[in-house]
PDB file of C-alpha atoms in Angstrom:
ATOM      1  CA  MET A   1      27.710 -11.733  61.912  1.00  0.00           C
ATOM      2  CA  ALA A   2      31.192  -8.863  61.803  1.00  0.00           C
ATOM      3  CA  GLU A   3      34.040 -10.139  59.790  1.00  0.00           C
ATOM      4  CA  ALA A   4      37.755  -9.997  61.619  1.00  0.00           C
ATOM      5  CA  ILE A   5      39.547  -8.974  58.471  1.00  0.00           C
ATOM      6  CA  ALA A   6      37.882  -7.377  55.440  1.00  0.00           C
ATOM      7  CA  LEU A   7      40.502  -7.223  51.922  1.00  0.00           C
ATOM      8  CA  ILE A   8      39.072  -4.826  50.002  1.00  0.00           C
ATOM      9  CA  ASP A   9      38.188  -6.322  46.305  1.00  0.00           C
ATOM     10  CA  TYR A  10      38.440  -3.152  43.649  1.00  0.00           C
ATOM     11  CA  GLY A  11      39.603  -4.952  41.033  1.00  0.00           C
ATOM     12  CA  ALA A  12      43.369  -5.368  42.341  1.00  0.00           C
ATOM     13  CA  GLY A  13      45.292  -7.173  41.069  1.00  0.00           C
ATOM     14  CA  ASN A  14      47.235  -8.599  43.919  1.00  0.00           C
ATOM     15  CA  LEU A  15      44.155  -9.347  45.639  1.00  0.00           C
ATOM     16  CA  HIS A  16      44.368 -13.420  45.557  1.00  0.00           C
ATOM     17  CA  SER A  17      48.199 -13.769  46.103  1.00  0.00           C
ATOM     18  CA  VAL A  18      47.468 -11.019  49.740  1.00  0.00           C
ATOM     19  CA  TYR A  19      44.800 -13.347  50.664  1.00  0.00           C
ATOM     20  CA  ASN A  20      47.303 -16.432  50.657  1.00  0.00           C
ATOM     21  CA  ALA A  21      49.616 -14.495  52.964  1.00  0.00           C
ATOM     22  CA  LEU A  22      47.203 -13.346  55.603  1.00  0.00           C
ATOM     23  CA  ASN A  23      46.004 -16.812  55.706  1.00  0.00           C
ATOM     24  CA  ALA A  24      49.366 -18.089  55.989  1.00  0.00           C
ATOM     25  CA  ALA A  25      50.033 -15.491  58.765  1.00  0.00           C
ATOM     26  CA  GLY A  26      47.729 -17.205  60.388  1.00  0.00           C
ATOM     27  CA  ALA A  27      44.128 -15.115  59.893  1.00  0.00           C
ATOM     28  CA  GLY A  28      41.430 -16.644  61.097  1.00  0.00           C
ATOM     29  CA  HIS A  29      39.143 -15.169  58.418  1.00  0.00           C
ATOM     30  CA  VAL A  30      39.586 -13.168  55.776  1.00  0.00           C
ATOM     31  CA  ALA A  31      36.041 -12.011  53.991  1.00  0.00           C
ATOM     32  CA  VAL A  32      37.164 -10.669  50.246  1.00  0.00           C
ATOM     33  CA  THR A  33      34.529  -7.892  49.642  1.00  0.00           C
ATOM     34  CA  ALA A  34      33.095  -5.090  48.143  1.00  0.00           C
ATOM     35  CA  ASP A  35      30.603  -4.701  50.601  1.00  0.00           C
ATOM     36  CA  PRO A  36      30.636  -1.401  52.621  1.00  0.00           C
ATOM     37  CA  LYS A  37      28.769  -3.129  55.148  1.00  0.00           C
ATOM     38  CA  LEU A  38      31.327  -6.297  56.026  1.00  0.00           C
ATOM     39  CA  VAL A  39      34.260  -3.185  55.388  1.00  0.00           C
ATOM     40  CA  ARG A  40      32.019  -0.717  58.449  1.00  0.00           C
ATOM     41  CA  GLY A  41      31.534  -4.099  60.554  1.00  0.00           C
ATOM     42  CA  ALA A  42      35.102  -5.381  59.839  1.00  0.00           C
ATOM     43  CA  LYS A  43      38.188  -5.431  62.972  1.00  0.00           C
ATOM     44  CA  ARG A  44      41.020  -4.591  60.972  1.00  0.00           C
ATOM     45  CA  VAL A  45      40.951  -3.241  56.961  1.00  0.00           C
ATOM     46  CA  VAL A  46      43.546  -4.444  54.084  1.00  0.00           C
ATOM     47  CA  LEU A  47      43.798  -2.354  51.211  1.00  0.00           C
ATOM     48  CA  PRO A  48      46.069  -3.894  48.689  1.00  0.00           C
ATOM     49  CA  GLY A  49      46.776  -2.307  45.513  1.00  0.00           C
ATOM     50  CA  VAL A  50      49.139  -2.937  42.190  1.00  0.00           C
ATOM     51  CA  GLY A  51      49.051  -1.323  38.801  1.00  0.00           C
ATOM     52  CA  ALA A  52      48.752   2.959  38.182  1.00  0.00           C
ATOM     53  CA  PHE A  53      47.073   5.030  41.118  1.00  0.00           C
ATOM     54  CA  GLY A  54      44.434   6.673  38.689  1.00  0.00           C
ATOM     55  CA  ALA A  55      43.204   3.123  37.869  1.00  0.00           C
ATOM     56  CA  CYS A  56      42.902   2.298  41.178  1.00  0.00           C
ATOM     57  CA  ARG A  57      41.477   4.768  42.092  1.00  0.00           C
ATOM     58  CA  LYS A  58      38.611   4.460  40.024  1.00  0.00           C
ATOM     59  CA  GLY A  59      38.016   1.093  40.687  1.00  0.00           C
ATOM     60  CA  LEU A  60      38.078   2.167  44.308  1.00  0.00           C
ATOM     61  CA  TRP A  61      35.488   5.094  44.004  1.00  0.00           C
ATOM     62  CA  SER A  62      33.538   3.695  41.835  1.00  0.00           C
ATOM     63  CA  ILE A  63      32.614   0.961  44.511  1.00  0.00           C
ATOM     64  CA  PRO A  64      29.021   2.976  45.854  1.00  0.00           C
ATOM     65  CA  GLY A  65      29.268   3.659  49.733  1.00  0.00           C
ATOM     66  CA  MET A  66      32.856   2.136  49.700  1.00  0.00           C
ATOM     67  CA  ILE A  67      34.901   5.356  50.581  1.00  0.00           C
ATOM     68  CA  ASP A  68      32.756   6.196  53.808  1.00  0.00           C
ATOM     69  CA  ALA A  69      32.820   2.642  54.913  1.00  0.00           C
ATOM     70  CA  LEU A  70      36.798   3.137  54.948  1.00  0.00           C
ATOM     71  CA  GLN A  71      36.463   6.410  56.649  1.00  0.00           C
ATOM     72  CA  GLU A  72      34.454   5.004  59.266  1.00  0.00           C
ATOM     73  CA  SER A  73      36.050   2.218  60.025  1.00  0.00           C
ATOM     74  CA  ALA A  74      39.693   4.210  59.905  1.00  0.00           C
ATOM     75  CA  ILE A  75      38.937   7.211  60.653  1.00  0.00           C
ATOM     76  CA  GLU A  76      35.956   6.934  63.292  1.00  0.00           C
ATOM     77  CA  ARG A  77      36.274   3.518  64.863  1.00  0.00           C
ATOM     78  CA  ARG A  78      39.630   3.475  64.008  1.00  0.00           C
ATOM     79  CA  VAL A  79      40.389   0.091  63.698  1.00  0.00           C
ATOM     80  CA  PRO A  80      43.427  -1.114  62.205  1.00  0.00           C
ATOM     81  CA  PHE A  81      44.330  -0.307  58.449  1.00  0.00           C
ATOM     82  CA  LEU A  82      47.207  -1.723  56.219  1.00  0.00           C
ATOM     83  CA  GLY A  83      47.699  -0.449  52.645  1.00  0.00           C
ATOM     84  CA  ILE A  84      49.912  -2.084  50.581  1.00  0.00           C
ATOM     85  CA  CYS A  85      51.621  -0.891  47.833  1.00  0.00           C
ATOM     86  CA  VAL A  86      49.426   1.562  45.138  1.00  0.00           C
ATOM     87  CA  GLY A  87      47.039   1.246  48.718  1.00  0.00           C
ATOM     88  CA  MET A  88      49.293   2.729  50.874  1.00  0.00           C
ATOM     89  CA  GLN A  89      49.800   5.138  48.059  1.00  0.00           C
ATOM     90  CA  LEU A  90      45.744   5.777  47.944  1.00  0.00           C
ATOM     91  CA  LEU A  91      46.285   6.741  51.938  1.00  0.00           C
ATOM     92  CA  ALA A  92      48.067  10.215  50.028  1.00  0.00           C
ATOM     93  CA  ASP A  93      46.511  13.458  49.218  1.00  0.00           C
ATOM     94  CA  ARG A  94      47.272  13.357  45.270  1.00  0.00           C
ATOM     95  CA  GLY A  95      48.789  11.007  43.141  1.00  0.00           C
ATOM     96  CA  LEU A  96      50.903  12.371  40.283  1.00  0.00           C
ATOM     97  CA  GLU A  97      50.430   9.359  37.888  1.00  0.00           C
ATOM     98  CA  HIS A  98      49.438  10.215  34.590  1.00  0.00           C
ATOM     99  CA  GLY A  99      47.908  13.626  35.494  1.00  0.00           C
ATOM    100  CA  VAL A 100      46.654  14.584  39.325  1.00  0.00           C
ATOM    101  CA  HIS A 101      44.159  12.542  40.684  1.00  0.00           C
ATOM    102  CA  THR A 102      42.725  13.179  44.356  1.00  0.00           C
ATOM    103  CA  GLY A 103      43.196  10.249  47.309  1.00  0.00           C
ATOM    104  CA  LEU A 104      41.789   9.329  50.776  1.00  0.00           C
ATOM    105  CA  GLY A 105      44.322  12.049  51.957  1.00  0.00           C
ATOM    106  CA  TRP A 106      44.450  10.584  55.149  1.00  0.00           C
ATOM    107  CA  ILE A 107      48.237  11.211  55.464  1.00  0.00           C
ATOM    108  CA  PRO A 108      49.204  14.533  53.832  1.00  0.00           C
ATOM    109  CA  GLY A 109      51.947  13.736  51.196  1.00  0.00           C
ATOM    110  CA  GLU A 110      51.728  13.346  47.150  1.00  0.00           C
ATOM    111  CA  VAL A 111      52.670  10.497  45.604  1.00  0.00           C
ATOM    112  CA  GLN A 112      55.382  11.767  42.590  1.00  0.00           C
ATOM    113  CA  GLN A 113      57.425   9.895  39.533  1.00  0.00           C
ATOM    114  CA  ILE A 114      60.610   8.406  41.019  1.00  0.00           C
ATOM    115  CA  GLU A 115      63.789  10.734  39.466  1.00  0.00           C
ATOM    116  CA  ARG A 116      66.595   8.616  37.618  1.00  0.00           C
ATOM    117  CA  THR A 117      69.475  10.544  39.393  1.00  0.00           C
ATOM    118  CA  ASP A 118      71.629   7.969  38.230  1.00  0.00           C
ATOM    119  CA  PRO A 119      72.109   5.864  35.119  1.00  0.00           C
ATOM    120  CA  ASP A 120      72.396   2.885  36.786  1.00  0.00           C
ATOM    121  CA  ILE A 121      69.254   2.914  38.714  1.00  0.00           C
ATOM    122  CA  ARG A 122      66.323   1.559  37.065  1.00  0.00           C
ATOM    123  CA  VAL A 123      62.840   2.528  37.172  1.00  0.00           C
ATOM    124  CA  PRO A 124      60.328   1.126  38.013  1.00  0.00           C
ATOM    125  CA  HIS A 125      62.429   0.162  41.155  1.00  0.00           C
ATOM    126  CA  MET A 126      62.106  -3.307  41.733  1.00  0.00           C
ATOM    127  CA  GLY A 127      62.986  -7.135  43.545  1.00  0.00           C
ATOM    128  CA  TRP A 128      64.469  -7.075  46.858  1.00  0.00           C
ATOM    129  CA  ASN A 129      65.898  -4.230  49.014  1.00  0.00           C
ATOM    130  CA  ASP A 130      66.553  -3.025  52.747  1.00  0.00           C
ATOM    131  CA  VAL A 131      63.651  -1.303  54.753  1.00  0.00           C
ATOM    132  CA  GLY A 132      65.398   0.600  57.471  1.00  0.00           C
ATOM    133  CA  LEU A 133      63.532   2.296  60.399  1.00  0.00           C
ATOM    134  CA  THR A 134      63.124   6.191  60.974  1.00  0.00           C
ATOM    135  CA  PRO A 135      64.471   7.182  64.240  1.00  0.00           C
ATOM    136  CA  HIS A 136      60.704   8.449  64.949  1.00  0.00           C
ATOM    137  CA  HIS A 137      58.939   5.708  63.840  1.00  0.00           C
ATOM    138  CA  GLY A 138      57.661   5.692  67.047  1.00  0.00           C
ATOM    139  CA  ASP A 139      55.316   2.981  68.341  1.00  0.00           C
ATOM    140  CA  HIS A 140      54.493   1.743  64.770  1.00  0.00           C
ATOM    141  CA  ASP A 141      56.218  -1.592  65.579  1.00  0.00           C
ATOM    142  CA  LEU A 142      54.605  -3.031  62.274  1.00  0.00           C
ATOM    143  CA  ILE A 143      57.425  -2.596  60.618  1.00  0.00           C
ATOM    144  CA  GLU A 144      60.993  -3.775  61.817  1.00  0.00           C
ATOM    145  CA  GLU A 145      64.097  -3.606  59.757  1.00  0.00           C
ATOM    146  CA  GLY A 146      64.918  -6.008  57.066  1.00  0.00           C
ATOM    147  CA  GLU A 147      64.278  -6.873  53.359  1.00  0.00           C
ATOM    148  CA  ALA A 148      61.211  -6.541  51.697  1.00  0.00           C
ATOM    149  CA  TYR A 149      60.587  -7.378  47.510  1.00  0.00           C
ATOM    150  CA  PHE A 150      59.735  -3.486  45.866  1.00  0.00           C
ATOM    151  CA  LEU A 151      57.706  -3.281  42.513  1.00  0.00           C
ATOM    152  CA  HIS A 152      56.847   0.603  41.798  1.00  0.00           C
ATOM    153  CA  SER A 153      57.935   3.487  39.386  1.00  0.00           C
ATOM    154  CA  TYR A 154      55.966   6.210  41.910  1.00  0.00           C
ATOM    155  CA  HIS A 155      56.132   6.856  45.873  1.00  0.00           C
ATOM    156  CA  PHE A 156      54.507   8.603  48.773  1.00  0.00           C
ATOM    157  CA  VAL A 157      56.600  11.746  49.669  1.00  0.00           C
ATOM    158  CA  ALA A 158      55.381  12.693  53.473  1.00  0.00           C
ATOM    159  CA  GLU A 159      54.310  15.981  53.829  1.00  0.00           C
ATOM    160  CA  ASP A 160      55.540  15.339  57.495  1.00  0.00           C
ATOM    161  CA  GLY A 161      58.383  13.335  58.189  1.00  0.00           C
ATOM    162  CA  LEU A 162      57.016  12.240  61.331  1.00  0.00           C
ATOM    163  CA  ASP A 163      54.313  10.400  59.251  1.00  0.00           C
ATOM    164  CA  VAL A 164      57.237   8.254  57.654  1.00  0.00           C
ATOM    165  CA  ALA A 165      58.036   5.137  59.801  1.00  0.00           C
ATOM    166  CA  ALA A 166      60.521   3.859  57.061  1.00  0.00           C
ATOM    167  CA  MET A 167      62.571   4.313  54.495  1.00  0.00           C
ATOM    168  CA  THR A 168      64.748   2.581  51.996  1.00  0.00           C
ATOM    169  CA  ASP A 169      67.028   3.034  49.112  1.00  0.00           C
ATOM    170  CA  HIS A 170      67.157   3.130  45.309  1.00  0.00           C
ATOM    171  CA  GLY A 171      69.205   5.876  43.764  1.00  0.00           C
ATOM    172  CA  GLY A 172      68.341   8.457  46.924  1.00  0.00           C
ATOM    173  CA  GLY A 173      65.828   7.550  49.874  1.00  0.00           C
ATOM    174  CA  ILE A 174      62.358   6.668  49.290  1.00  0.00           C
ATOM    175  CA  VAL A 175      59.923   5.823  51.479  1.00  0.00           C
ATOM    176  CA  ALA A 176      58.828   2.205  52.209  1.00  0.00           C
ATOM    177  CA  ALA A 177      56.651   2.661  55.405  1.00  0.00           C
ATOM    178  CA  VAL A 178      54.241   5.803  56.027  1.00  0.00           C
ATOM    179  CA  ALA A 179      51.962   5.452  59.744  1.00  0.00           C
ATOM    180  CA  ARG A 180      49.903   7.657  62.251  1.00  0.00           C
ATOM    181  CA  ASP A 181      47.902   6.211  64.604  1.00  0.00           C
ATOM    182  CA  ASN A 182      45.783   3.118  63.565  1.00  0.00           C
ATOM    183  CA  ILE A 183      47.069   3.488  59.628  1.00  0.00           C
ATOM    184  CA  VAL A 184      49.918   2.211  57.814  1.00  0.00           C
ATOM    185  CA  GLY A 185      51.365   1.865  54.754  1.00  0.00           C
ATOM    186  CA  VAL A 186      53.733   0.053  53.196  1.00  0.00           C
ATOM    187  CA  GLN A 187      55.315   0.775  49.473  1.00  0.00           C
ATOM    188  CA  PHE A 188      57.074  -2.693  49.672  1.00  0.00           C
ATOM    189  CA  HIS A 189      54.831  -6.627  48.697  1.00  0.00           C
ATOM    190  CA  PRO A 190      54.754  -8.358  52.503  1.00  0.00           C
ATOM    191  CA  GLU A 191      52.774 -11.000  50.209  1.00  0.00           C
ATOM    192  CA  LYS A 192      55.639 -11.296  47.925  1.00  0.00           C
ATOM    193  CA  SER A 193      58.246 -10.911  50.693  1.00  0.00           C
ATOM    194  CA  GLN A 194      58.905 -14.281  51.927  1.00  0.00           C
ATOM    195  CA  ALA A 195      59.442 -15.075  55.902  1.00  0.00           C
ATOM    196  CA  TYR A 196      59.964 -10.735  56.084  1.00  0.00           C
ATOM    197  CA  GLY A 197      56.931 -10.418  54.728  1.00  0.00           C
ATOM    198  CA  ILE A 198      54.552 -12.767  56.629  1.00  0.00           C
ATOM    199  CA  ASP A 199      55.578 -12.184  60.099  1.00  0.00           C
ATOM    200  CA  LEU A 200      54.174  -8.050  59.480  1.00  0.00           C
ATOM    201  CA  LEU A 201      51.423  -9.247  58.333  1.00  0.00           C
ATOM    202  CA  ARG A 202      51.214 -11.563  61.471  1.00  0.00           C
ATOM    203  CA  ARG A 203      52.408  -8.567  63.920  1.00  0.00           C
ATOM    204  CA  PHE A 204      49.178  -6.575  62.418  1.00  0.00           C
ATOM    205  CA  LEU A 205      46.920  -9.625  63.234  1.00  0.00           C
ATOM    206  CA  GLU A 206      47.836  -9.150  66.587  1.00  0.00           C
ATOM    207  CA  TRP A 207      48.491  -4.769  66.496  1.00  0.00           C
ATOM    208  CA  LYS A 208      46.089  -3.234  68.910  1.00  0.00           C
ATOM    209  CA  PRO A 209      47.037   0.183  68.245  1.00  0.00           C
TER     210      PRO A 209
END
Protein backbone atom coordinates (compact mmCIF):
# COMPACT_ATOMS: atom_id res chain seq x y z
CA MET A 1 0.00 0.00 0.00
CA ALA A 2 1.44 3.37 -1.00
CA GLU A 3 2.13 5.83 1.78
CA ALA A 4 0.68 9.30 1.41
CA ILE A 5 3.77 11.12 2.73
CA ALA A 6 7.38 9.89 2.74
CA LEU A 7 9.58 11.70 5.27
CA ILE A 8 13.12 10.75 4.33
CA ASP A 9 15.21 9.29 7.14
CA TYR A 10 18.92 9.70 6.40
CA GLY A 11 20.11 10.78 9.84
CA ALA A 12 18.91 14.39 9.66
CA GLY A 13 18.66 15.97 13.10
CA ASN A 14 15.20 17.51 12.69
CA LEU A 15 13.44 14.35 11.53
CA HIS A 16 11.13 13.79 14.49
CA SER A 17 10.20 17.45 14.95
CA VAL A 18 9.20 17.59 11.26
CA TYR A 19 7.19 14.38 11.74
CA ASN A 20 5.33 15.91 14.69
CA ALA A 21 4.72 19.15 12.78
CA LEU A 22 3.28 17.27 9.78
CA ASN A 23 0.89 15.44 12.07
CA ALA A 24 -0.07 18.72 13.73
CA ALA A 25 -0.81 20.07 10.24
CA GLY A 26 -3.26 17.22 9.63
CA ALA A 27 -1.24 14.57 7.84
CA GLY A 28 -3.15 11.30 7.72
CA HIS A 29 -0.12 9.05 7.74
CA VAL A 30 3.57 9.91 7.54
CA ALA A 31 6.10 7.17 6.78
CA VAL A 32 9.50 7.95 8.28
CA THR A 33 11.51 5.91 5.84
CA ALA A 34 14.82 5.06 4.27
CA ASP A 35 13.11 2.59 1.91
CA PRO A 36 13.29 3.65 -1.76
CA LYS A 37 10.21 1.51 -2.52
CA LEU A 38 8.08 3.61 -0.17
CA VAL A 39 9.48 6.80 -1.68
CA ARG A 40 8.55 5.60 -5.17
CA GLY A 41 4.97 4.98 -4.05
CA ALA A 42 4.54 8.15 -1.99
CA LYS A 43 2.10 10.87 -2.96
CA ARG A 44 4.23 13.54 -1.25
CA VAL A 45 7.88 13.64 -0.22
CA VAL A 46 9.56 15.71 2.49
CA LEU A 47 13.35 15.96 2.78
CA PRO A 48 14.44 17.44 6.14
CA GLY A 49 17.99 18.39 7.08
CA VAL A 50 20.16 19.88 9.81
CA GLY A 51 23.94 20.22 9.83
CA ALA A 52 26.63 20.54 7.18
CA PHE A 53 25.83 20.14 3.49
CA GLY A 54 28.53 17.52 2.92
CA ALA A 55 27.50 15.36 5.87
CA CYS A 56 23.85 15.44 4.85
CA ARG A 57 24.76 14.65 1.27
CA LYS A 58 26.83 11.68 2.40
CA GLY A 59 23.99 10.35 4.53
CA LEU A 60 21.42 10.65 1.74
CA TRP A 61 23.63 9.25 -1.03
CA SER A 62 24.69 6.31 1.17
CA ILE A 63 21.18 4.80 1.09
CA PRO A 64 21.14 2.33 -1.83
CA GLY A 65 18.61 3.36 -4.47
CA MET A 66 17.41 6.48 -2.65
CA ILE A 67 18.63 9.09 -5.14
CA ASP A 68 17.03 7.18 -8.02
CA ALA A 69 13.80 6.90 -6.03
CA LEU A 70 13.76 10.63 -5.28
CA GLN A 71 14.46 11.39 -8.94
CA GLU A 72 11.63 9.12 -10.03
CA SER A 73 9.16 10.63 -7.57
CA ALA A 74 9.98 14.32 -7.84
CA ILE A 75 11.18 14.66 -11.44
CA GLU A 76 9.47 11.87 -13.36
CA ARG A 77 6.21 11.45 -11.43
CA ARG A 78 6.20 15.12 -10.32
CA VAL A 79 4.81 14.46 -6.85
CA PRO A 80 4.78 17.44 -4.45
CA PHE A 81 8.24 17.72 -2.87
CA LEU A 82 9.32 19.87 0.08
CA GLY A 83 12.93 20.36 1.19
CA ILE A 84 13.60 21.91 4.59
CA CYS A 85 16.83 23.74 5.58
CA VAL A 86 19.70 21.52 4.35
CA GLY A 87 17.02 19.48 2.59
CA MET A 88 16.34 22.64 0.58
CA GLN A 89 20.05 23.30 0.02
CA LEU A 90 20.52 19.81 -1.41
CA LEU A 91 18.30 20.84 -4.32
CA ALA A 92 21.22 22.95 -5.61
CA ASP A 93 23.97 21.89 -8.01
CA ARG A 94 26.59 22.03 -5.27
CA GLY A 95 27.39 23.16 -1.75
CA LEU A 96 30.63 24.87 -0.69
CA GLU A 97 30.60 23.97 3.00
CA HIS A 98 33.92 22.31 3.97
CA GLY A 99 34.77 21.56 0.36
CA VAL A 100 32.75 21.24 -2.83
CA HIS A 101 29.91 18.72 -2.74
CA THR A 102 27.41 17.99 -5.51
CA GLY A 103 23.71 18.27 -4.82
CA LEU A 104 20.63 16.94 -6.57
CA GLY A 105 20.81 19.69 -9.20
CA TRP A 106 17.05 20.13 -9.45
CA ILE A 107 17.21 23.90 -8.97
CA PRO A 108 20.39 25.39 -10.46
CA GLY A 109 22.60 27.25 -8.01
CA GLU A 110 25.08 26.75 -5.22
CA VAL A 111 25.11 26.99 -1.45
CA GLN A 112 27.59 29.57 -0.19
CA GLN A 113 28.63 30.83 3.22
CA ILE A 114 26.81 33.90 4.53
CA GLU A 115 29.19 36.87 4.35
CA ARG A 116 29.48 39.14 7.38
CA THR A 117 29.20 42.53 5.69
CA ASP A 118 28.33 44.21 9.00
CA PRO A 119 29.98 43.44 12.38
CA ASP A 120 26.54 43.52 13.98
CA ILE A 121 25.37 40.69 11.72
CA ARG A 122 25.83 37.32 13.35
CA VAL A 123 26.61 34.09 11.57
CA PRO A 124 24.96 31.65 11.90
CA HIS A 125 21.72 33.40 11.03
CA MET A 126 19.66 32.25 13.98
CA GLY A 127 16.21 33.25 15.17
CA TRP A 128 13.02 34.74 13.85
CA ASN A 129 13.01 36.77 10.65
CA ASP A 130 10.53 38.06 8.09
CA VAL A 131 9.73 36.04 4.96
CA GLY A 132 8.83 38.26 2.01
CA LEU A 133 7.50 37.07 -1.32
CA THR A 134 9.33 37.88 -4.53
CA PRO A 135 7.33 39.56 -7.32
CA HIS A 136 7.68 36.42 -9.45
CA HIS A 137 6.84 33.77 -6.87
CA GLY A 138 4.22 32.67 -9.39
CA ASP A 139 1.79 29.90 -8.61
CA HIS A 140 3.81 28.61 -5.66
CA ASP A 141 1.24 29.76 -3.14
CA LEU A 142 2.66 27.43 -0.51
CA ILE A 143 4.78 30.34 0.65
CA GLU A 144 3.11 33.31 2.31
CA GLU A 145 4.51 36.41 3.95
CA GLY A 146 5.15 36.07 7.65
CA GLU A 147 7.81 35.37 10.23
CA ALA A 148 9.76 32.11 10.44
CA TYR A 149 12.60 30.58 12.43
CA PHE A 150 16.00 30.33 10.73
CA LEU A 151 19.20 28.53 11.73
CA HIS A 152 21.95 28.37 9.10
CA SER A 153 25.41 29.61 8.16
CA TYR A 154 25.17 28.87 4.42
CA HIS A 155 22.56 30.09 1.96
CA PHE A 156 21.17 29.15 -1.44
CA VAL A 157 22.35 31.37 -4.32
CA ALA A 158 20.03 30.56 -7.22
CA GLU A 159 21.30 30.72 -10.78
CA ASP A 160 17.90 31.92 -12.01
CA GLY A 161 16.08 34.51 -9.91
CA LEU A 162 12.78 33.14 -11.18
CA ASP A 163 13.38 30.09 -8.97
CA VAL A 164 13.39 32.29 -5.84
CA ALA A 165 9.95 32.38 -4.23
CA ALA A 166 10.77 34.29 -1.05
CA MET A 167 13.57 36.29 0.57
CA THR A 168 14.62 37.36 4.03
CA ASP A 169 17.06 40.04 5.19
CA HIS A 170 20.15 39.30 7.28
CA GLY A 171 22.71 41.93 6.44
CA GLY A 172 21.43 41.72 2.87
CA GLY A 173 19.04 39.56 0.93
CA ILE A 174 19.05 35.83 1.65
CA VAL A 175 16.90 33.28 -0.14
CA ALA A 176 14.15 32.03 2.16
CA ALA A 177 12.43 29.74 -0.36
CA VAL A 178 13.00 28.33 -3.83
CA ALA A 179 10.36 26.81 -6.07
CA ARG A 180 10.16 25.16 -9.47
CA ASP A 181 7.12 23.24 -10.70
CA ASN A 182 6.27 20.62 -8.04
CA ILE A 183 9.44 21.25 -6.00
CA VAL A 184 9.67 23.75 -3.14
CA GLY A 185 12.47 24.27 -0.64
CA VAL A 186 12.49 26.49 2.44
CA GLN A 187 15.60 27.66 4.27
CA PHE A 188 13.68 28.25 7.49
CA HIS A 189 12.31 25.58 9.80
CA PRO A 190 8.52 25.29 9.55
CA GLU A 191 8.60 22.77 12.39
CA LYS A 192 9.97 25.52 14.67
CA SER A 193 7.95 28.38 13.20
CA GLN A 194 4.79 27.84 15.24
CA ALA A 195 1.53 28.81 13.50
CA TYR A 196 3.30 30.16 10.40
CA GLY A 197 5.12 26.86 9.86
CA ILE A 198 2.13 24.64 10.57
CA ASP A 199 0.06 26.65 8.11
CA LEU A 200 2.73 26.14 5.43
CA LEU A 201 2.77 22.40 6.04
CA ARG A 202 -1.03 22.30 5.93
CA ARG A 203 -0.96 23.98 2.52
CA PHE A 204 1.69 21.50 1.37
CA LEU A 205 -0.56 18.59 2.35
CA GLU A 206 -3.30 20.02 0.13
CA TRP A 207 -1.06 21.30 -2.69
CA LYS A 208 -1.79 20.17 -6.24
CA PRO A 209 0.97 21.62 -8.45
